[in-house]
XYZ file of C-alpha atoms in Angstrom:
459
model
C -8.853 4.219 24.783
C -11.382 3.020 21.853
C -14.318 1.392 22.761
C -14.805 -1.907 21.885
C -18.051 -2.474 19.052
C -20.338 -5.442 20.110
C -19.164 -8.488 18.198
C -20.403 -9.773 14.740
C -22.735 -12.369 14.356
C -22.366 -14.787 11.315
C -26.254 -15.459 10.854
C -26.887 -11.990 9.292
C -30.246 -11.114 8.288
C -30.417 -11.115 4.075
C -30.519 -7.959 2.465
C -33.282 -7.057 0.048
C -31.237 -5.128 -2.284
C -28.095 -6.920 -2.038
C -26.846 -9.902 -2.247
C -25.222 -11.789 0.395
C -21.085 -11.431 -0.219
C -20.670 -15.699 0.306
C -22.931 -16.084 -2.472
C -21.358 -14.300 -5.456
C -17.802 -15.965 -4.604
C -15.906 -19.152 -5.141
C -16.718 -21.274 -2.263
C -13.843 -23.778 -3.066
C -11.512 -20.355 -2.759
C -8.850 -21.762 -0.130
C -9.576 -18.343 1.720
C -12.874 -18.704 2.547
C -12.662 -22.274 3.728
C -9.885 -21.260 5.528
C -12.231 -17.988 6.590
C -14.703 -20.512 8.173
C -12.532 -22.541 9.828
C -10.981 -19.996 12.381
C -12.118 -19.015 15.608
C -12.805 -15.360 15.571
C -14.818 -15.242 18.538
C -11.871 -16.023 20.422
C -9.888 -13.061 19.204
C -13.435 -11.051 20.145
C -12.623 -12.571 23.679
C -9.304 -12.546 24.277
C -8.715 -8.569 22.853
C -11.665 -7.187 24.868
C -9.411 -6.147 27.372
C -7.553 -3.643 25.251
C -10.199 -1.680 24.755
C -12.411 0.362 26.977
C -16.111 1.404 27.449
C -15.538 4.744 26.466
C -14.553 7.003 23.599
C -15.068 6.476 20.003
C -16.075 3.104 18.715
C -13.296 0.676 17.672
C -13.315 -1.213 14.637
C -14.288 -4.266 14.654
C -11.234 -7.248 15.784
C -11.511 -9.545 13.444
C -11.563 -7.193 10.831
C -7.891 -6.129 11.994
C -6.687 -9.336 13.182
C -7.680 -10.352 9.185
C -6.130 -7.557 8.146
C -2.926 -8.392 9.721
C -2.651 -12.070 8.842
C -3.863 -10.638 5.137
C -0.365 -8.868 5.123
C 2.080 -11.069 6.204
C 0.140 -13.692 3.635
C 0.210 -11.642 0.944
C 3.157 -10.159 1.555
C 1.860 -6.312 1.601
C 2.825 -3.072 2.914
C -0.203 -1.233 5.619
C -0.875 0.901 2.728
C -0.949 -1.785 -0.266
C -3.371 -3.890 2.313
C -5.746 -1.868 3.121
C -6.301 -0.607 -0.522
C -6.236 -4.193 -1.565
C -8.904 -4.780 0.455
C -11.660 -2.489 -0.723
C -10.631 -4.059 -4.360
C -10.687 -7.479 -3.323
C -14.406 -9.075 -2.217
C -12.369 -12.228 -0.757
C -10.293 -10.066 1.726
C -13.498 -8.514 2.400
C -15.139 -12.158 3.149
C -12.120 -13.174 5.281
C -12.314 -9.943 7.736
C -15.965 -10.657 8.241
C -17.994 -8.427 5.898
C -21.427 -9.545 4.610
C -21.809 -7.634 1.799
C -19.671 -5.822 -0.783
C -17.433 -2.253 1.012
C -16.513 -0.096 -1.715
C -14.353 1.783 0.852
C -11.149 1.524 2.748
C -11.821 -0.014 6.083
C -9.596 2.320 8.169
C -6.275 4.415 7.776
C -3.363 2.255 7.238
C -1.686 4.017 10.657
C -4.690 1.862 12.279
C -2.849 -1.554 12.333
C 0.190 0.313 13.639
C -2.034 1.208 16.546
C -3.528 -2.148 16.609
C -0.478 -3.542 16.874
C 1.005 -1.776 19.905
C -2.259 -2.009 21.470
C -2.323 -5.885 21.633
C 1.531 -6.505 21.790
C 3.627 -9.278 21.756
C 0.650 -11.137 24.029
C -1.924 -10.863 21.298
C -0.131 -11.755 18.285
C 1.382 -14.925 20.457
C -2.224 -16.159 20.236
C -2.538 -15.274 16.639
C 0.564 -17.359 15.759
C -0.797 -20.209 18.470
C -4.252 -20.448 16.311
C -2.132 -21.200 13.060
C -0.306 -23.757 14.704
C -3.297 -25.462 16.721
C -5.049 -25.757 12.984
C -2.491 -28.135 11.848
C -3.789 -30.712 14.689
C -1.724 -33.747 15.149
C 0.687 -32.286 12.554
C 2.367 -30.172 14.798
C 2.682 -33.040 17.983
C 5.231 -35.031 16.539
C 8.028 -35.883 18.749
C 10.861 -34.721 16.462
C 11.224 -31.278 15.124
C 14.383 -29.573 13.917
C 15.890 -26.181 14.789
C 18.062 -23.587 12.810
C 18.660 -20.308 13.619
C 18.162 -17.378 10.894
C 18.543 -13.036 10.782
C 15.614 -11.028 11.004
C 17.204 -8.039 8.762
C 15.810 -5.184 9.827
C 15.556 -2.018 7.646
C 18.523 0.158 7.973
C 20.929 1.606 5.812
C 24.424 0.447 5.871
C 26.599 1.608 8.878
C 29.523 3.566 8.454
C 30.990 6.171 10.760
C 30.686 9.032 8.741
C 26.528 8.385 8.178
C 26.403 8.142 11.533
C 28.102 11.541 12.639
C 26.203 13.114 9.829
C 22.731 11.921 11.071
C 24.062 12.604 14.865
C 24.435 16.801 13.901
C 21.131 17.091 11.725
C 19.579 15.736 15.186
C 21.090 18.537 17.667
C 20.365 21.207 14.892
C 16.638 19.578 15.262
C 16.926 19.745 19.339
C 18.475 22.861 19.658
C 15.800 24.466 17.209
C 13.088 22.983 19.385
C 14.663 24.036 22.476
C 15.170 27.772 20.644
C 19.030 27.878 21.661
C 21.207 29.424 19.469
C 24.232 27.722 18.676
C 27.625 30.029 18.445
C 28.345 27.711 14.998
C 26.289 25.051 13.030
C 29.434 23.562 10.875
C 26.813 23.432 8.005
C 29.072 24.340 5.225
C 32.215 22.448 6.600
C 30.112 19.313 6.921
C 29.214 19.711 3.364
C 32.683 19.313 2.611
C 33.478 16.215 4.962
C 30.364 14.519 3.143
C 32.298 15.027 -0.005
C 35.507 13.709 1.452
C 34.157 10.497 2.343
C 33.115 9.479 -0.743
C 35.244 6.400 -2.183
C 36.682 6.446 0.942
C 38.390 3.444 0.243
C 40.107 4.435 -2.261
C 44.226 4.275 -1.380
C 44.369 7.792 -2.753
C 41.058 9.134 -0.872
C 41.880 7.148 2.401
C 43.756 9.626 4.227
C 41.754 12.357 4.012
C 38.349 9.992 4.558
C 39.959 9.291 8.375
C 40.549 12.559 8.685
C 36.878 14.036 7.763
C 35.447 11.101 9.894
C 37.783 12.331 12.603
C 36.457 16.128 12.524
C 32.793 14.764 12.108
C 33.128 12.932 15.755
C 34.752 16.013 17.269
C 31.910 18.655 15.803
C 29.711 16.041 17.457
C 31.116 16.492 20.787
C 31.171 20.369 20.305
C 27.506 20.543 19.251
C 26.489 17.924 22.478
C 28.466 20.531 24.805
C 27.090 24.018 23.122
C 23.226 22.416 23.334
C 23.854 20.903 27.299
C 25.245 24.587 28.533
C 22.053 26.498 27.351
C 19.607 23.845 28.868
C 17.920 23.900 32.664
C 17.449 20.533 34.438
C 14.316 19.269 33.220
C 15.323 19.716 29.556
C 18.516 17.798 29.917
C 16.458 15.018 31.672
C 14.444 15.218 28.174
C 16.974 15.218 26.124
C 20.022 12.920 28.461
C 18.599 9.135 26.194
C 19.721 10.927 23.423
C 23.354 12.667 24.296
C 23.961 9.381 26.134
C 23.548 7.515 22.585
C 25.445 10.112 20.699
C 28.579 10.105 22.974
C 28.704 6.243 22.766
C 28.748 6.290 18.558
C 31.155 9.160 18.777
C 33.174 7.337 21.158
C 33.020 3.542 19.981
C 36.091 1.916 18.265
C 36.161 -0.539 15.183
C 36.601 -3.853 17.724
C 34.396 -2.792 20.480
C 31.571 -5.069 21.186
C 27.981 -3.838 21.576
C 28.580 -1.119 19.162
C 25.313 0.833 17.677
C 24.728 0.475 13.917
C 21.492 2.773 13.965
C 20.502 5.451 15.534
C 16.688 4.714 15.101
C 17.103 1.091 16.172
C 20.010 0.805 18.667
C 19.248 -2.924 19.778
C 20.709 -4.239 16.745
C 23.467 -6.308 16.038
C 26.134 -7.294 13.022
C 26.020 -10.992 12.560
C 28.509 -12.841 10.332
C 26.455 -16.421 8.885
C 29.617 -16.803 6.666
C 27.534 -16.042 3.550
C 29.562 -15.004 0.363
C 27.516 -12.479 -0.523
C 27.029 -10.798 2.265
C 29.510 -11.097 5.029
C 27.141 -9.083 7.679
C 23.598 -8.638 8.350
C 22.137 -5.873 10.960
C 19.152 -6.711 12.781
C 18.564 -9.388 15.077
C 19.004 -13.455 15.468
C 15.672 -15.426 15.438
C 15.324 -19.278 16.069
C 12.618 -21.012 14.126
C 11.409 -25.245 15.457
C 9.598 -26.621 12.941
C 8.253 -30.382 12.836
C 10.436 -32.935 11.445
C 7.396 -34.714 8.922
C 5.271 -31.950 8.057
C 7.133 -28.718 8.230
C 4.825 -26.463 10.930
C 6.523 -23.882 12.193
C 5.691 -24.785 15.782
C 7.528 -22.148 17.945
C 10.084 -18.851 16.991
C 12.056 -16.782 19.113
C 13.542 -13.874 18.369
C 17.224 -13.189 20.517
C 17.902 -9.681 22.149
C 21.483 -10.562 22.263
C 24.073 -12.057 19.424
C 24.458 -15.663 20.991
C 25.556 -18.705 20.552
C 23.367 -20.618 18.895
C 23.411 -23.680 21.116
C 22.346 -20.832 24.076
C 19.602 -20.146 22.125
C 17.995 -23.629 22.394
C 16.154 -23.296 25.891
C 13.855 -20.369 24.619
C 13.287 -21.694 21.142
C 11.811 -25.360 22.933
C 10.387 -23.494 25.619
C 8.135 -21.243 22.988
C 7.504 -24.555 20.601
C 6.537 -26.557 23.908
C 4.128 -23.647 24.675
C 1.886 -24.703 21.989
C 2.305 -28.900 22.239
C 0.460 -30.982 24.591
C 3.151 -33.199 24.406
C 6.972 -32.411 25.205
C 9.362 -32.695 22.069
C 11.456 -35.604 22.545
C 14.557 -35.107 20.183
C 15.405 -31.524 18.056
C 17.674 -31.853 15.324
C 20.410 -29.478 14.742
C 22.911 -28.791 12.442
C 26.788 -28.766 13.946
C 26.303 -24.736 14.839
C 24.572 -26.267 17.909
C 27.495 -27.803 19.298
C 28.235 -27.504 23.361
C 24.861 -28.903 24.129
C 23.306 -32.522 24.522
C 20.065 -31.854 26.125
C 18.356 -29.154 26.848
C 14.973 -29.485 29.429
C 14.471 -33.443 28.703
C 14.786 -32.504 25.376
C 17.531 -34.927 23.528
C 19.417 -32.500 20.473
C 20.883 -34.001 17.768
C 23.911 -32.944 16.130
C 25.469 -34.779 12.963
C 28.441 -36.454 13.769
C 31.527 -39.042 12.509
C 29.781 -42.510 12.652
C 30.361 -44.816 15.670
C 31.926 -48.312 15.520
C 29.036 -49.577 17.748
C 26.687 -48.444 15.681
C 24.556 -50.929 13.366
C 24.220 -50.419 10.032
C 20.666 -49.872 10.479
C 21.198 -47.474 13.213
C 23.844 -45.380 10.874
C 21.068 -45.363 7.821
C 18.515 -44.011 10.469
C 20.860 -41.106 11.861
C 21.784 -40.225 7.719
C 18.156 -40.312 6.528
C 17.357 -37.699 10.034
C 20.341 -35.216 9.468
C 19.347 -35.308 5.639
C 15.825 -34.298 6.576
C 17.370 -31.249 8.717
C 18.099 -29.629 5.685
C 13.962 -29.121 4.952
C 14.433 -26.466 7.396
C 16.335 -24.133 4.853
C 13.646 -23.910 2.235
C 11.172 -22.865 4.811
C 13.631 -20.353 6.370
C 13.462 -18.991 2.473
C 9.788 -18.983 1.884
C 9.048 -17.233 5.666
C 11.913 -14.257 4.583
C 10.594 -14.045 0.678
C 6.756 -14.494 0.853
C 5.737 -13.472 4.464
C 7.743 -10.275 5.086
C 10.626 -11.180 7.387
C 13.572 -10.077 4.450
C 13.403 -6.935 5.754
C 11.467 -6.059 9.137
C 10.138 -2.636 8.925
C 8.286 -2.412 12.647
C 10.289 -0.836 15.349
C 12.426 -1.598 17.957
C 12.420 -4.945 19.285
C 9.257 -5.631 19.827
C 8.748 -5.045 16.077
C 11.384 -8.075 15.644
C 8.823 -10.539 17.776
C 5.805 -9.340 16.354
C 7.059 -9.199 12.884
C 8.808 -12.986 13.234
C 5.475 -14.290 14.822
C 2.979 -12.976 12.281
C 5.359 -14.076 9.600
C 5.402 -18.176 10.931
C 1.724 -17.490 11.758
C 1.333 -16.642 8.057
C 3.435 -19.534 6.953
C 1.496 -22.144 8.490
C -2.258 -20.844 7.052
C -0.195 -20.750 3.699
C 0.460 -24.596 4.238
C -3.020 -25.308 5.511
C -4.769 -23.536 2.418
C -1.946 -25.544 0.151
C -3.621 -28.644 1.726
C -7.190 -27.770 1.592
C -6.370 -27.665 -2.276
C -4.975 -30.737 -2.407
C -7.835 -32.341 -0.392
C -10.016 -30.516 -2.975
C -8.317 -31.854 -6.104
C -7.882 -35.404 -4.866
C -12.156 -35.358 -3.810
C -13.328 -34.609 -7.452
C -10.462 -37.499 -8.689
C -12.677 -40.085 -6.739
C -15.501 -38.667 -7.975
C -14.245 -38.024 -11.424
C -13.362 -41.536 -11.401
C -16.428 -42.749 -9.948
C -18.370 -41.116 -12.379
C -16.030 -42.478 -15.265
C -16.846 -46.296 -14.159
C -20.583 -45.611 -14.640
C -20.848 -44.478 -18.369
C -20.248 -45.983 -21.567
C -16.494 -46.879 -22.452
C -17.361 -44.525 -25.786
C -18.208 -41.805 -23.597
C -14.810 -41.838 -21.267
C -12.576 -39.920 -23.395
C -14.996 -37.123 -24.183
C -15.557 -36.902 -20.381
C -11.777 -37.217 -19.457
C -10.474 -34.992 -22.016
C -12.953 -32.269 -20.664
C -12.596 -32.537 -16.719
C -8.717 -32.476 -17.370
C -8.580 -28.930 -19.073
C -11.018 -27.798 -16.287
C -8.496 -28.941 -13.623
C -5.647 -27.298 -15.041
C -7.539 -24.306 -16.135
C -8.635 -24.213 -12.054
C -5.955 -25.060 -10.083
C -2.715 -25.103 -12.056
């Protein structure tokens, strides 16, 4: 365990050589305001408890909790983040630092750590800060619900990469258990590799099936030749990983629950009926956002390739979780059929008109179902500019904390995209203030200049 470093205070004695960070940067930045408008003390309170009294000193938990939300914003690798940091005196002022670093502020394998160490728990109050800054925003009655894939970063699956991978691990466990095997099948894999190449070819298919075939059974031989030469406790060890093994080697093309990785076994093909890509591997994640102002409110990502109308109970439980007031309707698109109401909660599904209805109760229904479809373009920005395209943490706890940081980083996006607007529409009133005060002569001198200073600032 780390021990935890006594927490930061903001009013920092001035430095006589240096200058105080705040004061050499942009105070209308949307970062900083958006720096000195979250609670950090509560992360100081709430993370305490992963850390102990003892051992070396920690680093400080704001400075990785703005690390974190730094990444998903800015859509960076562990590496590209914290080098970007010691080059950039904003991400400095957002983690908490007082004056100018000119050094990395820990190893990049440090948020890995820090990640494990708080878990699903602490990032669910990360992403329940973002959410709570948004106010009355994120209370409205209505919100709408889609279901997306978290992609997660594998290679495609095919039977042949699989048996391949499956030997170069028993040649890796029988070298660490120092058995020898009576053949490794080195060279004759070699030329199955070559074999399945094009193997869709009509000319190339036969003898594809065939090398795949041979693969599966050298498998099996290897799994055997290892298990004979091993005592009790080193089967134990190794049993997870024969287990796995003899399920790829054993699954068929229309089995369900079949394993696609051998590094993250939890996943899943789902067909969305895209063009372009008729199946994605990784897991199914449910996003509620408001129906007015687009917060992402609650997301849940799905251990299991459901339905998606039996995925509505823990997608309004998690977006209740952070309401102090129970959502009323969610609107759905027709994948949700099968359910009416789910926990008091009325869903919404588009549907023929009805004869009873008035024509001002059929122009209410159209303009709601049309405004379902702002879910999509947020679905887009969350994959593209916050790092859920392709989900790089493992296993799936990776898939929550990746899908939580990502909506956490969504909704600070949105609230710094508003703090700019605020910001421009302020110096308007002023500007125009200002503009009914002076000579008419001196109004287009004045105008011309604050408008190339507004788009040189902003635009």
């Amino acid at each position: 365990m780390l021990k935890l470093l006594p927490q930061s205070s903001r009013n920092t004695q001035l430095n006589l050589f240096h200058s105080q960070l705040r004061d050499m940067l942009d105070s209308n930045d949307p970062l900083i305001a958006l720096a000195d408008i979250i609670n950090w003390e509560f992360f100081d309170k709430s993370f305490a408890k992963y850390y102990s009294d003892e051992g070396r000193p920690a680093k400080p938990i704001r400075l990785m909790v703005g690390l974190l939300l730094l990444k998903q914003l800015e859509n960076l690798s562990d590496e590209n983040v914290v080098l970007q940091w010691k080059r950039n005196p904003y991400y400095q002022y957002f983690c908490g630092m007082t004056e100018y670093v000119p050094a990395l502020p820990c190893d990049a394998t440090e948020l890995v750590k820090f990640r494990q160490r708080i878990g699903t728990e602490g990032v669910e109050s990360i992403f329940a800060m973002s959410v709570a800054l948004h106010g009355k925003d994120a209370q409205e009655k209505q919100v709408i619900i889609d279901t997306t894939v978290q992609e997660k970063n594998v290679t495609y699956p095919t039977d042949g990469k699989l048996a391949i991978k499956m030997i170069h691990h028993l040649h890796k466990i029988a070298k660490e258990e120092k058995i020898q095997l009576r053949r490794t099948y080195v060279k004759e894999i070699k030329g199955h590799r070559i074999s399945l190449r094009f193997f869709r070819h009509p000319k190339k298919i036969k003898k594809a099936r065939a090398a795949m075939k041979r693969l599966g059974t050298i498998v099996g031989i290897l799994i055997r030749d290892i298990s004979r030469n091993l005592n009790d406790a080193q089967l134990e060890k190794h049993k997870e990983a024969f287990d796995l093994y003899t399920k790829v080697i054993n699954q068929k093309r229309k089995d369900s629950n079949k394993v696609y990785s051998l590094h993250e076994s939890h996943i899943y093909a789902i067909a969305k009926g895209k063009d372009h890509k008729k199946y994605e591997y990784g897991t199914k994640a449910s996003l509620v956002t408001t129906m007015k102002s687009n917060v992402i409110i609650g997301v849940t990502a799905h251990q299991k390739n459901e339905h998606d109308s039996k995925t509505l109970e823990a997608a309004l439980a998690h977006a209740n979780k952070h309401r102090t007031k129970p959502i009323i309707e969610a609107i759905c698109d027709r994948g949700y059929r099968g359910k009416k109401e789910v926990n008091g909660t009325a869903i919404c599904i588009p549907d023929s008109p009805k004869k009873r209805d008035t024509k001002y109760q059929k122009e209410q229904k159209r303009k709601k179902f049309r405004r379902r479809a702002a879910i999509e373009p947020i679905i887009g920005h969350v994959k593209s500019d916050h790092r859920m395209q392709r989900n790089y943490l493992k296993g799936f706890i990776g898939d929550q904390i990746n899908l939580l940081l990502a909506a956490a980083a969504f909704n600070l996006k949105k609230w710094m995209n508003h703090f700019l607007m605020v910001l421009f529409l302020v110096k308007i009133t002023y500007f125009t203030y200002f503009m009914l005060h002076i000579r008419a002569e001196e109004r287009r001198k004045y105008a011309d200049l604050y408008l190339n200073l507004m788009l040189y600032r902003l635009w």
